[in-house]
PDB file of N, CA and C in Angstrom:
ATOM      1  N   MET A 248      17.283 -12.889  63.622  1.00  0.00           N
ATOM      2  CA  MET A 248      16.441 -11.634  63.761  1.00  0.00           C
ATOM      3  C   MET A 248      16.573 -10.671  62.614  1.00  0.00           C
ATOM      4  N   GLY A 249      17.955 -10.455  62.322  1.00  0.00           N
ATOM      5  CA  GLY A 249      18.155  -9.456  61.112  1.00  0.00           C
ATOM      6  C   GLY A 249      17.632  -9.839  59.689  1.00  0.00           C
ATOM      7  N   ARG A 250      17.783 -11.179  59.481  1.00  0.00           N
ATOM      8  CA  ARG A 250      17.256 -11.475  58.193  1.00  0.00           C
ATOM      9  C   ARG A 250      15.620 -11.495  58.186  1.00  0.00           C
ATOM     10  N   ARG A 251      14.886 -11.644  59.327  1.00  0.00           N
ATOM     11  CA  ARG A 251      13.501 -11.505  59.461  1.00  0.00           C
ATOM     12  C   ARG A 251      13.022 -10.171  59.094  1.00  0.00           C
ATOM     13  N   ILE A 252      13.803  -9.194  59.830  1.00  0.00           N
ATOM     14  CA  ILE A 252      13.319  -7.678  59.483  1.00  0.00           C
ATOM     15  C   ILE A 252      13.645  -7.471  58.115  1.00  0.00           C
ATOM     16  N   ALA A 253      14.871  -7.791  57.410  1.00  0.00           N
ATOM     17  CA  ALA A 253      15.170  -7.468  56.191  1.00  0.00           C
ATOM     18  C   ALA A 253      14.141  -8.168  55.329  1.00  0.00           C
ATOM     19  N   GLY A 254      13.781  -9.319  55.545  1.00  0.00           N
ATOM     20  CA  GLY A 254      12.615  -9.957  54.639  1.00  0.00           C
ATOM     21  C   GLY A 254      11.304  -9.257  54.683  1.00  0.00           C
ATOM     22  N   ARG A 255      10.930  -8.593  55.751  1.00  0.00           N
ATOM     23  CA  ARG A 255       9.700  -7.903  55.875  1.00  0.00           C
ATOM     24  C   ARG A 255       9.829  -6.732  55.118  1.00  0.00           C
ATOM     25  N   SER A 256      10.981  -5.950  55.190  1.00  0.00           N
ATOM     26  CA  SER A 256      11.347  -4.814  54.546  1.00  0.00           C
ATOM     27  C   SER A 256      11.171  -5.060  53.141  1.00  0.00           C
ATOM     28  N   ASP A 257      11.874  -6.073  52.606  1.00  0.00           N
ATOM     29  CA  ASP A 257      11.747  -6.322  51.193  1.00  0.00           C
ATOM     30  C   ASP A 257      10.486  -6.662  50.631  1.00  0.00           C
ATOM     31  N   ALA A 258       9.664  -7.244  51.487  1.00  0.00           N
ATOM     32  CA  ALA A 258       8.364  -7.670  51.077  1.00  0.00           C
ATOM     33  C   ALA A 258       7.393  -6.332  50.889  1.00  0.00           C
ATOM     34  N   ILE A 259       7.708  -5.453  51.750  1.00  0.00           N
ATOM     35  CA  ILE A 259       6.815  -4.244  51.617  1.00  0.00           C
ATOM     36  C   ILE A 259       7.277  -3.061  50.709  1.00  0.00           C
ATOM     37  N   LEU A 260       8.690  -3.138  50.313  1.00  0.00           N
ATOM     38  CA  LEU A 260       9.336  -2.201  49.505  1.00  0.00           C
ATOM     39  C   LEU A 260       8.672  -2.121  48.154  1.00  0.00           C
ATOM     40  N   LEU A 261       8.433  -3.086  47.376  1.00  0.00           N
ATOM     41  CA  LEU A 261       7.887  -3.019  46.185  1.00  0.00           C
ATOM     42  C   LEU A 261       6.386  -2.524  46.168  1.00  0.00           C
ATOM     43  N   PRO A 262       5.464  -3.025  47.033  1.00  0.00           N
ATOM     44  CA  PRO A 262       4.130  -2.376  46.992  1.00  0.00           C
ATOM     45  C   PRO A 262       4.104  -0.977  47.370  1.00  0.00           C
ATOM     46  N   LEU A 263       5.100  -0.429  48.400  1.00  0.00           N
ATOM     47  CA  LEU A 263       5.210   0.916  48.690  1.00  0.00           C
ATOM     48  C   LEU A 263       5.512   1.656  47.337  1.00  0.00           C
ATOM     49  N   MET A 264       6.512   1.264  46.657  1.00  0.00           N
ATOM     50  CA  MET A 264       6.996   1.983  45.565  1.00  0.00           C
ATOM     51  C   MET A 264       5.965   2.049  44.389  1.00  0.00           C
ATOM     52  N   LEU A 265       5.177   0.936  44.406  1.00  0.00           N
ATOM     53  CA  LEU A 265       4.077   0.860  43.389  1.00  0.00           C
ATOM     54  C   LEU A 265       2.952   1.884  43.668  1.00  0.00           C
ATOM     55  N   VAL A 266       2.683   1.965  45.138  1.00  0.00           N
ATOM     56  CA  VAL A 266       1.588   2.979  45.462  1.00  0.00           C
ATOM     57  C   VAL A 266       2.050   4.336  45.173  1.00  0.00           C
ATOM     58  N   TYR A 267       3.318   4.664  45.517  1.00  0.00           N
ATOM     59  CA  TYR A 267       3.981   6.021  45.103  1.00  0.00           C
ATOM     60  C   TYR A 267       4.004   6.323  43.744  1.00  0.00           C
ATOM     61  N   GLY A 268       4.351   5.229  42.849  1.00  0.00           N
ATOM     62  CA  GLY A 268       4.210   5.382  41.382  1.00  0.00           C
ATOM     63  C   GLY A 268       2.861   5.750  41.028  1.00  0.00           C
ATOM     64  N   ALA A 269       1.904   4.978  41.403  1.00  0.00           N
ATOM     65  CA  ALA A 269       0.442   5.234  41.093  1.00  0.00           C
ATOM     66  C   ALA A 269      -0.086   6.762  41.389  1.00  0.00           C
ATOM     67  N   ALA A 270       0.442   7.144  42.752  1.00  0.00           N
ATOM     68  CA  ALA A 270       0.033   8.420  42.904  1.00  0.00           C
ATOM     69  C   ALA A 270       0.725   9.557  41.934  1.00  0.00           C
ATOM     70  N   ALA A 271       1.988   9.203  41.763  1.00  0.00           N
ATOM     71  CA  ALA A 271       2.655  10.130  40.829  1.00  0.00           C
ATOM     72  C   ALA A 271       1.993  10.088  39.492  1.00  0.00           C
ATOM     73  N   LEU A 272       1.705   8.958  39.000  1.00  0.00           N
ATOM     74  CA  LEU A 272       0.947   8.855  37.749  1.00  0.00           C
ATOM     75  C   LEU A 272      -0.451   9.633  37.706  1.00  0.00           C
ATOM     76  N   LEU A 273      -1.115   9.444  38.816  1.00  0.00           N
ATOM     77  CA  LEU A 273      -2.385  10.280  38.893  1.00  0.00           C
ATOM     78  C   LEU A 273      -2.204  11.628  38.936  1.00  0.00           C
ATOM     79  N   HIS A 274      -1.087  12.283  39.643  1.00  0.00           N
ATOM     80  CA  HIS A 274      -0.833  13.553  39.753  1.00  0.00           C
ATOM     81  C   HIS A 274      -0.410  14.142  38.151  1.00  0.00           C
ATOM     82  N   PHE A 275       0.695  13.516  37.856  1.00  0.00           N
ATOM     83  CA  PHE A 275       1.098  13.995  36.372  1.00  0.00           C
ATOM     84  C   PHE A 275       0.124  13.853  35.477  1.00  0.00           C
ATOM     85  N   MET A 276      -0.775  12.995  35.266  1.00  0.00           N
ATOM     86  CA  MET A 276      -1.721  12.951  34.237  1.00  0.00           C
ATOM     87  C   MET A 276      -2.849  13.977  34.584  1.00  0.00           C
ATOM     88  N   HIS A 277      -3.153  14.234  35.748  1.00  0.00           N
ATOM     89  CA  HIS A 277      -4.079  15.387  36.219  1.00  0.00           C
ATOM     90  C   HIS A 277      -3.478  16.638  35.660  1.00  0.00           C
ATOM     91  N   ASN A 278      -2.148  16.766  35.890  1.00  0.00           N
ATOM     92  CA  ASN A 278      -1.453  17.852  35.282  1.00  0.00           C
ATOM     93  C   ASN A 278      -1.621  18.010  33.862  1.00  0.00           C
ATOM     94  N   ALA A 279      -1.282  16.874  33.238  1.00  0.00           N
ATOM     95  CA  ALA A 279      -1.211  16.878  31.660  1.00  0.00           C
ATOM     96  C   ALA A 279      -2.627  17.199  31.062  1.00  0.00           C
ATOM     97  N   VAL A 280      -3.727  16.722  31.748  1.00  0.00           N
ATOM     98  CA  VAL A 280      -5.028  16.949  31.213  1.00  0.00           C
ATOM     99  C   VAL A 280      -5.568  18.319  31.528  1.00  0.00           C
ATOM    100  N   TYR A 281      -5.281  18.797  32.646  1.00  0.00           N
ATOM    101  CA  TYR A 281      -5.844  20.018  33.234  1.00  0.00           C
ATOM    102  C   TYR A 281      -4.709  21.256  33.299  1.00  0.00           C
ATOM    103  N   LEU A 282      -3.731  21.007  32.584  1.00  0.00           N
ATOM    104  CA  LEU A 282      -2.508  21.809  32.494  1.00  0.00           C
ATOM    105  C   LEU A 282      -2.822  23.395  32.506  1.00  0.00           C
ATOM    106  N   ARG A 283      -3.632  23.809  31.588  1.00  0.00           N
ATOM    107  CA  ARG A 283      -3.985  25.284  31.496  1.00  0.00           C
ATOM    108  C   ARG A 283      -4.803  25.842  32.720  1.00  0.00           C
ATOM    109  N   ASP A 284      -5.424  24.799  33.557  1.00  0.00           N
ATOM    110  CA  ASP A 284      -6.217  25.253  34.598  1.00  0.00           C
ATOM    111  C   ASP A 284      -5.260  25.416  35.870  1.00  0.00           C
ATOM    112  N   TYR A 285      -4.187  24.870  35.827  1.00  0.00           N
ATOM    113  CA  TYR A 285      -3.279  25.120  37.117  1.00  0.00           C
ATOM    114  C   TYR A 285      -2.714  26.479  37.120  1.00  0.00           C
ATOM    115  N   PRO A 286      -2.833  27.119  38.252  1.00  0.00           N
ATOM    116  CA  PRO A 286      -2.388  28.540  38.368  1.00  0.00           C
ATOM    117  C   PRO A 286      -0.956  28.822  38.094  1.00  0.00           C
ATOM    118  N   ASN A 287      -0.780  29.838  37.271  1.00  0.00           N
ATOM    119  CA  ASN A 287       0.714  30.397  37.120  1.00  0.00           C
ATOM    120  C   ASN A 287       1.712  29.439  36.677  1.00  0.00           C
ATOM    121  N   LEU A 288       1.359  28.423  35.996  1.00  0.00           N
ATOM    122  CA  LEU A 288       2.438  27.607  35.400  1.00  0.00           C
ATOM    123  C   LEU A 288       2.989  28.109  34.191  1.00  0.00           C
ATOM    124  N   PRO A 289       4.305  28.003  33.966  1.00  0.00           N
ATOM    125  CA  PRO A 289       4.838  28.624  32.720  1.00  0.00           C
ATOM    126  C   PRO A 289       4.048  28.245  31.440  1.00  0.00           C
ATOM    127  N   ALA A 290       4.100  29.200  30.646  1.00  0.00           N
ATOM    128  CA  ALA A 290       3.358  29.020  29.332  1.00  0.00           C
ATOM    129  C   ALA A 290       3.999  27.919  28.363  1.00  0.00           C
ATOM    130  N   TRP A 291       5.315  27.812  28.544  1.00  0.00           N
ATOM    131  CA  TRP A 291       6.053  26.814  27.737  1.00  0.00           C
ATOM    132  C   TRP A 291       5.823  25.306  28.080  1.00  0.00           C
ATOM    133  N   LEU A 292       5.205  25.118  29.293  1.00  0.00           N
ATOM    134  CA  LEU A 292       5.038  23.779  29.779  1.00  0.00           C
ATOM    135  C   LEU A 292       3.852  23.167  28.955  1.00  0.00           C
ATOM    136  N   THR A 293       4.024  21.970  28.437  1.00  0.00           N
ATOM    137  CA  THR A 293       3.073  21.251  27.614  1.00  0.00           C
ATOM    138  C   THR A 293       2.609  19.897  28.257  1.00  0.00           C
ATOM    139  N   SER A 294       1.486  19.598  27.750  1.00  0.00           N
ATOM    140  CA  SER A 294       1.137  18.146  28.424  1.00  0.00           C
ATOM    141  C   SER A 294       2.119  17.055  27.990  1.00  0.00           C
ATOM    142  N   ALA A 295       2.762  17.232  26.878  1.00  0.00           N
ATOM    143  CA  ALA A 295       3.622  16.151  26.479  1.00  0.00           C
ATOM    144  C   ALA A 295       4.827  16.198  27.338  1.00  0.00           C
ATOM    145  N   GLY A 296       5.281  17.402  27.729  1.00  0.00           N
ATOM    146  CA  GLY A 296       6.311  17.789  28.488  1.00  0.00           C
ATOM    147  C   GLY A 296       6.003  17.094  29.947  1.00  0.00           C
ATOM    148  N   VAL A 297       4.850  17.223  30.518  1.00  0.00           N
ATOM    149  CA  VAL A 297       4.389  16.674  31.691  1.00  0.00           C
ATOM    150  C   VAL A 297       4.457  15.173  31.743  1.00  0.00           C
ATOM    151  N   VAL A 298       4.048  14.588  30.612  1.00  0.00           N
ATOM    152  CA  VAL A 298       4.095  13.035  30.455  1.00  0.00           C
ATOM    153  C   VAL A 298       5.506  12.516  30.503  1.00  0.00           C
ATOM    154  N   ALA A 299       6.377  13.322  29.632  1.00  0.00           N
ATOM    155  CA  ALA A 299       7.815  12.933  29.551  1.00  0.00           C
ATOM    156  C   ALA A 299       8.409  13.104  31.068  1.00  0.00           C
ATOM    157  N   ALA A 300       8.035  14.009  31.750  1.00  0.00           N
ATOM    158  CA  ALA A 300       8.653  14.264  33.005  1.00  0.00           C
ATOM    159  C   ALA A 300       8.276  12.936  33.856  1.00  0.00           C
ATOM    160  N   TRP A 301       6.922  12.537  33.871  1.00  0.00           N
ATOM    161  CA  TRP A 301       6.424  11.518  34.594  1.00  0.00           C
ATOM    162  C   TRP A 301       7.436  10.176  34.177  1.00  0.00           C
ATOM    163  N   LEU A 302       7.653  10.005  32.880  1.00  0.00           N
ATOM    164  CA  LEU A 302       8.254   8.784  32.295  1.00  0.00           C
ATOM    165  C   LEU A 302       9.679   8.822  32.961  1.00  0.00           C
ATOM    166  N   VAL A 303      10.354  10.074  33.191  1.00  0.00           N
ATOM    167  CA  VAL A 303      11.714  10.100  33.993  1.00  0.00           C
ATOM    168  C   VAL A 303      11.473   9.727  35.325  1.00  0.00           C
ATOM    169  N   VAL A 304      10.576  10.010  36.066  1.00  0.00           N
ATOM    170  CA  VAL A 304      10.421   9.838  37.377  1.00  0.00           C
ATOM    171  C   VAL A 304      10.163   8.299  37.610  1.00  0.00           C
ATOM    172  N   ALA A 305       9.074   7.743  36.657  1.00  0.00           N
ATOM    173  CA  ALA A 305       8.905   6.427  36.736  1.00  0.00           C
ATOM    174  C   ALA A 305      10.155   5.410  36.245  1.00  0.00           C
ATOM    175  N   ALA A 306      10.881   5.790  35.415  1.00  0.00           N
ATOM    176  CA  ALA A 306      12.182   5.102  34.948  1.00  0.00           C
ATOM    177  C   ALA A 306      13.131   5.186  36.211  1.00  0.00           C
ATOM    178  N   THR A 307      13.195   6.228  36.933  1.00  0.00           N
ATOM    179  CA  THR A 307      13.888   6.290  38.027  1.00  0.00           C
ATOM    180  C   THR A 307      13.558   5.340  39.066  1.00  0.00           C
ATOM    181  N   GLY A 308      12.226   5.145  39.469  1.00  0.00           N
ATOM    182  CA  GLY A 308      11.839   4.228  40.236  1.00  0.00           C
ATOM    183  C   GLY A 308      12.092   2.912  39.921  1.00  0.00           C
ATOM    184  N   VAL A 309      11.814   2.379  38.640  1.00  0.00           N
ATOM    185  CA  VAL A 309      12.195   1.094  38.063  1.00  0.00           C
ATOM    186  C   VAL A 309      13.617   0.792  38.331  1.00  0.00           C
ATOM    187  N   LEU A 310      14.591   1.821  37.820  1.00  0.00           N
ATOM    188  CA  LEU A 310      15.876   1.593  38.169  1.00  0.00           C
ATOM    189  C   LEU A 310      16.443   1.401  39.449  1.00  0.00           C
ATOM    190  N   ALA A 311      15.787   2.130  40.312  1.00  0.00           N
ATOM    191  CA  ALA A 311      15.890   2.225  41.807  1.00  0.00           C
ATOM    192  C   ALA A 311      15.573   0.587  42.345  1.00  0.00           C
ATOM    193  N   TYR A 312      14.425   0.230  41.957  1.00  0.00           N
ATOM    194  CA  TYR A 312      14.122  -1.095  42.469  1.00  0.00           C
ATOM    195  C   TYR A 312      14.994  -2.262  41.951  1.00  0.00           C
ATOM    196  N   LEU A 313      15.414  -2.087  40.488  1.00  0.00           N
ATOM    197  CA  LEU A 313      16.179  -3.213  40.056  1.00  0.00           C
ATOM    198  C   LEU A 313      17.680  -3.201  40.694  1.00  0.00           C
ATOM    199  N   LEU A 314      18.107  -1.857  40.920  1.00  0.00           N
ATOM    200  CA  LEU A 314      19.423  -1.880  41.501  1.00  0.00           C
ATOM    201  C   LEU A 314      19.362  -2.493  42.866  1.00  0.00           C
ATOM    202  N   TYR A 315      18.260  -2.164  43.728  1.00  0.00           N
ATOM    203  CA  TYR A 315      18.163  -2.668  44.908  1.00  0.00           C
ATOM    204  C   TYR A 315      17.977  -4.186  45.042  1.00  0.00           C
ATOM    205  N   SER A 316      17.159  -4.643  44.222  1.00  0.00           N
ATOM    206  CA  SER A 316      16.890  -6.189  44.122  1.00  0.00           C
ATOM    207  C   SER A 316      17.935  -7.113  43.407  1.00  0.00           C
ATOM    208  N   ARG A 317      18.551  -6.507  42.492  1.00  0.00           N
ATOM    209  CA  ARG A 317      19.596  -7.324  41.780  1.00  0.00           C
ATOM    210  C   ARG A 317      20.993  -6.905  41.674  1.00  0.00           C
ATOM    211  N   VAL A 318      21.305  -5.729  42.042  1.00  0.00           N
ATOM    212  CA  VAL A 318      22.619  -5.251  41.936  1.00  0.00           C
ATOM    213  C   VAL A 318      23.414  -5.018  43.315  1.00  0.00           C
ATOM    214  N   SER A 319      22.796  -3.823  44.014  1.00  0.00           N
ATOM    215  CA  SER A 319      23.491  -3.490  45.157  1.00  0.00           C
ATOM    216  C   SER A 319      22.394  -2.857  46.124  1.00  0.00           C
ATOM    217  N   ARG A 320      22.152  -3.338  47.112  1.00  0.00           N
ATOM    218  CA  ARG A 320      21.103  -2.630  48.137  1.00  0.00           C
ATOM    219  C   ARG A 320      21.546  -1.205  48.443  1.00  0.00           C
ATOM    220  N   VAL A 321      22.693  -0.897  48.643  1.00  0.00           N
ATOM    221  CA  VAL A 321      23.260   0.524  48.833  1.00  0.00           C
ATOM    222  C   VAL A 321      22.945   1.315  47.585  1.00  0.00           C
ATOM    223  N   ALA A 322      23.424   0.888  46.596  1.00  0.00           N
ATOM    224  CA  ALA A 322      23.034   1.949  45.275  1.00  0.00           C
ATOM    225  C   ALA A 322      21.507   1.909  45.240  1.00  0.00           C
ATOM    226  N   GLY A 323      20.835   0.657  45.415  1.00  0.00           N
ATOM    227  CA  GLY A 323      19.345   0.796  45.147  1.00  0.00           C
ATOM    228  C   GLY A 323      18.831   1.704  46.149  1.00  0.00           C
ATOM    229  N   LEU A 324      19.159   1.726  47.455  1.00  0.00           N
ATOM    230  CA  LEU A 324      18.663   2.672  48.466  1.00  0.00           C
ATOM    231  C   LEU A 324      18.901   4.039  48.028  1.00  0.00           C
ATOM    232  N   ILE A 325      19.999   4.436  47.620  1.00  0.00           N
ATOM    233  CA  ILE A 325      20.456   5.801  47.265  1.00  0.00           C
ATOM    234  C   ILE A 325      19.454   6.114  46.124  1.00  0.00           C
ATOM    235  N   THR A 326      19.199   5.342  45.036  1.00  0.00           N
ATOM    236  CA  THR A 326      18.307   5.792  44.154  1.00  0.00           C
ATOM    237  C   THR A 326      16.891   5.825  44.441  1.00  0.00           C
ATOM    238  N   ILE A 327      16.571   4.792  45.357  1.00  0.00           N
ATOM    239  CA  ILE A 327      15.254   5.001  45.931  1.00  0.00           C
ATOM    240  C   ILE A 327      14.948   6.261  46.644  1.00  0.00           C
ATOM    241  N   SER A 328      16.072   6.716  47.345  1.00  0.00           N
ATOM    242  CA  SER A 328      15.949   7.978  48.047  1.00  0.00           C
ATOM    243  C   SER A 328      15.720   9.151  46.980  1.00  0.00           C
ATOM    244  N   ALA A 329      16.545   9.121  45.923  1.00  0.00           N
ATOM    245  CA  ALA A 329      16.332  10.179  44.818  1.00  0.00           C
ATOM    246  C   ALA A 329      14.764  10.134  44.383  1.00  0.00           C
ATOM    247  N   TYR A 330      14.438   8.827  44.183  1.00  0.00           N
ATOM    248  CA  TYR A 330      13.099   8.631  43.700  1.00  0.00           C
ATOM    249  C   TYR A 330      12.023   9.269  44.505  1.00  0.00           C
ATOM    250  N   ALA A 331      12.277   9.039  45.829  1.00  0.00           N
ATOM    251  CA  ALA A 331      11.402   9.637  46.812  1.00  0.00           C
ATOM    252  C   ALA A 331      11.487  11.109  46.853  1.00  0.00           C
ATOM    253  N   VAL A 332      12.639  11.705  46.662  1.00  0.00           N
ATOM    254  CA  VAL A 332      12.761  13.134  46.712  1.00  0.00           C
ATOM    255  C   VAL A 332      12.105  13.861  45.597  1.00  0.00           C
ATOM    256  N   LEU A 333      12.020  13.068  44.434  1.00  0.00           N
ATOM    257  CA  LEU A 333      11.357  13.742  43.149  1.00  0.00           C
ATOM    258  C   LEU A 333       9.875  13.842  43.537  1.00  0.00           C
ATOM    259  N   GLY A 334       9.251  13.147  44.448  1.00  0.00           N
ATOM    260  CA  GLY A 334       8.056  13.293  44.783  1.00  0.00           C
ATOM    261  C   GLY A 334       7.586  14.565  45.404  1.00  0.00           C
ATOM    262  N   PHE A 335       8.550  15.125  46.059  1.00  0.00           N
ATOM    263  CA  PHE A 335       8.234  16.453  46.666  1.00  0.00           C
ATOM    264  C   PHE A 335       8.308  17.538  45.652  1.00  0.00           C
ATOM    265  N   GLY A 336       8.725  17.188  44.429  1.00  0.00           N
ATOM    266  CA  GLY A 336       8.565  18.366  43.314  1.00  0.00           C
ATOM    267  C   GLY A 336       7.226  18.798  43.119  1.00  0.00           C
ATOM    268  N   GLY A 337       6.227  18.064  43.417  1.00  0.00           N
ATOM    269  CA  GLY A 337       4.800  18.466  43.303  1.00  0.00           C
ATOM    270  C   GLY A 337       4.549  19.589  44.107  1.00  0.00           C
ATOM    271  N   LEU A 338       5.221  19.672  45.156  1.00  0.00           N
ATOM    272  CA  LEU A 338       5.073  20.921  46.202  1.00  0.00           C
ATOM    273  C   LEU A 338       5.558  22.187  45.487  1.00  0.00           C
ATOM    274  N   ASP A 339       6.199  22.072  44.377  1.00  0.00           N
ATOM    275  CA  ASP A 339       6.577  23.183  43.550  1.00  0.00           C
ATOM    276  C   ASP A 339       5.234  24.156  43.203  1.00  0.00           C
ATOM    277  N   HIS A 340       4.182  23.493  43.006  1.00  0.00           N
ATOM    278  CA  HIS A 340       2.990  24.071  42.594  1.00  0.00           C
ATOM    279  C   HIS A 340       2.675  25.250  43.575  1.00  0.00           C
ATOM    280  N   TYR A 341       2.956  25.027  44.812  1.00  0.00           N
ATOM    281  CA  TYR A 341       2.664  26.107  45.846  1.00  0.00           C
ATOM    282  C   TYR A 341       3.741  27.115  45.838  1.00  0.00           C
ATOM    283  N   THR A 342       4.695  27.120  44.994  1.00  0.00           N
ATOM    284  CA  THR A 342       5.605  28.144  45.005  1.00  0.00           C
ATOM    285  C   THR A 342       5.348  29.120  44.006  1.00  0.00           C
ATOM    286  N   VAL A 343       4.399  28.834  43.039  1.00  0.00           N
ATOM    287  CA  VAL A 343       3.847  29.710  42.071  1.00  0.00           C
ATOM    288  C   VAL A 343       2.406  30.240  42.191  1.00  0.00           C
ATOM    289  N   ALA A 344       1.635  29.525  43.203  1.00  0.00           N
ATOM    290  CA  ALA A 344       0.362  29.853  43.561  1.00  0.00           C
ATOM    291  C   ALA A 344       0.088  29.244  44.882  1.00  0.00           C
ATOM    292  N   PRO A 345      -0.744  30.044  45.694  1.00  0.00           N
ATOM    293  CA  PRO A 345      -1.036  29.406  47.033  1.00  0.00           C
ATOM    294  C   PRO A 345      -2.143  28.175  46.998  1.00  0.00           C
ATOM    295  N   VAL A 346      -2.274  27.463  47.973  1.00  0.00           N
ATOM    296  CA  VAL A 346      -3.121  26.324  48.154  1.00  0.00           C
ATOM    297  C   VAL A 346      -4.488  26.781  47.632  1.00  0.00           C
ATOM    298  N   SER A 347      -4.991  27.953  48.167  1.00  0.00           N
ATOM    299  CA  SER A 347      -6.448  28.426  47.847  1.00  0.00           C
ATOM    300  C   SER A 347      -6.523  28.748  46.383  1.00  0.00           C
ATOM    301  N   ALA A 348      -5.482  28.826  45.516  1.00  0.00           N
ATOM    302  CA  ALA A 348      -5.693  29.002  44.083  1.00  0.00           C
ATOM    303  C   ALA A 348      -5.822  27.818  43.376  1.00  0.00           C
ATOM    304  N   HIS A 349      -5.637  26.723  44.013  1.00  0.00           N
ATOM    305  CA  HIS A 349      -5.842  25.303  43.301  1.00  0.00           C
ATOM    306  C   HIS A 349      -7.189  24.758  43.745  1.00  0.00           C
ATOM    307  N   THR A 350      -7.733  23.908  42.859  1.00  0.00           N
ATOM    308  CA  THR A 350      -9.043  23.327  43.097  1.00  0.00           C
ATOM    309  C   THR A 350      -8.698  22.047  44.276  1.00  0.00           C
ATOM    310  N   VAL A 351      -9.825  21.582  44.680  1.00  0.00           N
ATOM    311  CA  VAL A 351      -9.631  20.450  45.603  1.00  0.00           C
ATOM    312  C   VAL A 351      -8.878  19.318  44.952  1.00  0.00           C
ATOM    313  N   ALA A 352      -9.492  18.932  43.588  1.00  0.00           N
ATOM    314  CA  ALA A 352      -8.655  17.939  42.963  1.00  0.00           C
ATOM    315  C   ALA A 352      -7.145  18.282  42.753  1.00  0.00           C
ATOM    316  N   MET A 353      -6.825  19.378  42.458  1.00  0.00           N
ATOM    317  CA  MET A 353      -5.489  19.667  42.313  1.00  0.00           C
ATOM    318  C   MET A 353      -4.670  19.481  43.638  1.00  0.00           C
ATOM    319  N   ASN A 354      -5.217  19.972  44.806  1.00  0.00           N
ATOM    320  CA  ASN A 354      -4.537  19.971  45.924  1.00  0.00           C
ATOM    321  C   ASN A 354      -4.403  18.421  46.368  1.00  0.00           C
ATOM    322  N   LEU A 355      -5.457  17.724  46.174  1.00  0.00           N
ATOM    323  CA  LEU A 355      -5.403  16.193  46.552  1.00  0.00           C
ATOM    324  C   LEU A 355      -4.404  15.509  45.716  1.00  0.00           C
ATOM    325  N   THR A 356      -4.274  15.755  44.384  1.00  0.00           N
ATOM    326  CA  THR A 356      -3.102  15.099  43.659  1.00  0.00           C
ATOM    327  C   THR A 356      -1.781  15.555  43.997  1.00  0.00           C
ATOM    328  N   ILE A 357      -1.754  16.851  44.088  1.00  0.00           N
ATOM    329  CA  ILE A 357      -0.415  17.209  44.641  1.00  0.00           C
ATOM    330  C   ILE A 357       0.168  16.615  45.924  1.00  0.00           C
ATOM    331  N   LEU A 358      -0.763  16.719  46.920  1.00  0.00           N
ATOM    332  CA  LEU A 358      -0.476  16.386  48.194  1.00  0.00           C
ATOM    333  C   LEU A 358      -0.453  14.698  48.397  1.00  0.00           C
ATOM    334  N   LEU A 359      -0.996  14.095  47.440  1.00  0.00           N
ATOM    335  CA  LEU A 359      -0.966  12.609  47.200  1.00  0.00           C
ATOM    336  C   LEU A 359       0.515  12.026  47.141  1.00  0.00           C
TER     337      LEU A 359
END
């Protein structure tokens, strides 16, 4: 029974990580394109910096999955947890401006 549950978990892990990665890509690219429209972001932040940040997040996800599937499930799960926590960074937008200061599209990509 344990193998059957593990098999199902393994089968759904990659699709879930890919959905999360796509959502992160959508949000980061929206940030990069509409950077100056987002309220109260620091002036030093650039579109290239946003893309670089996404690359770091994406690389963390790839590393996490490779660790999980090929090296160590424990190390992989720890890294997947870190990858998941990075997703909550989008909520930082609400520390500099309230929900009402963002457009519908901004809020959708932040919350996605």
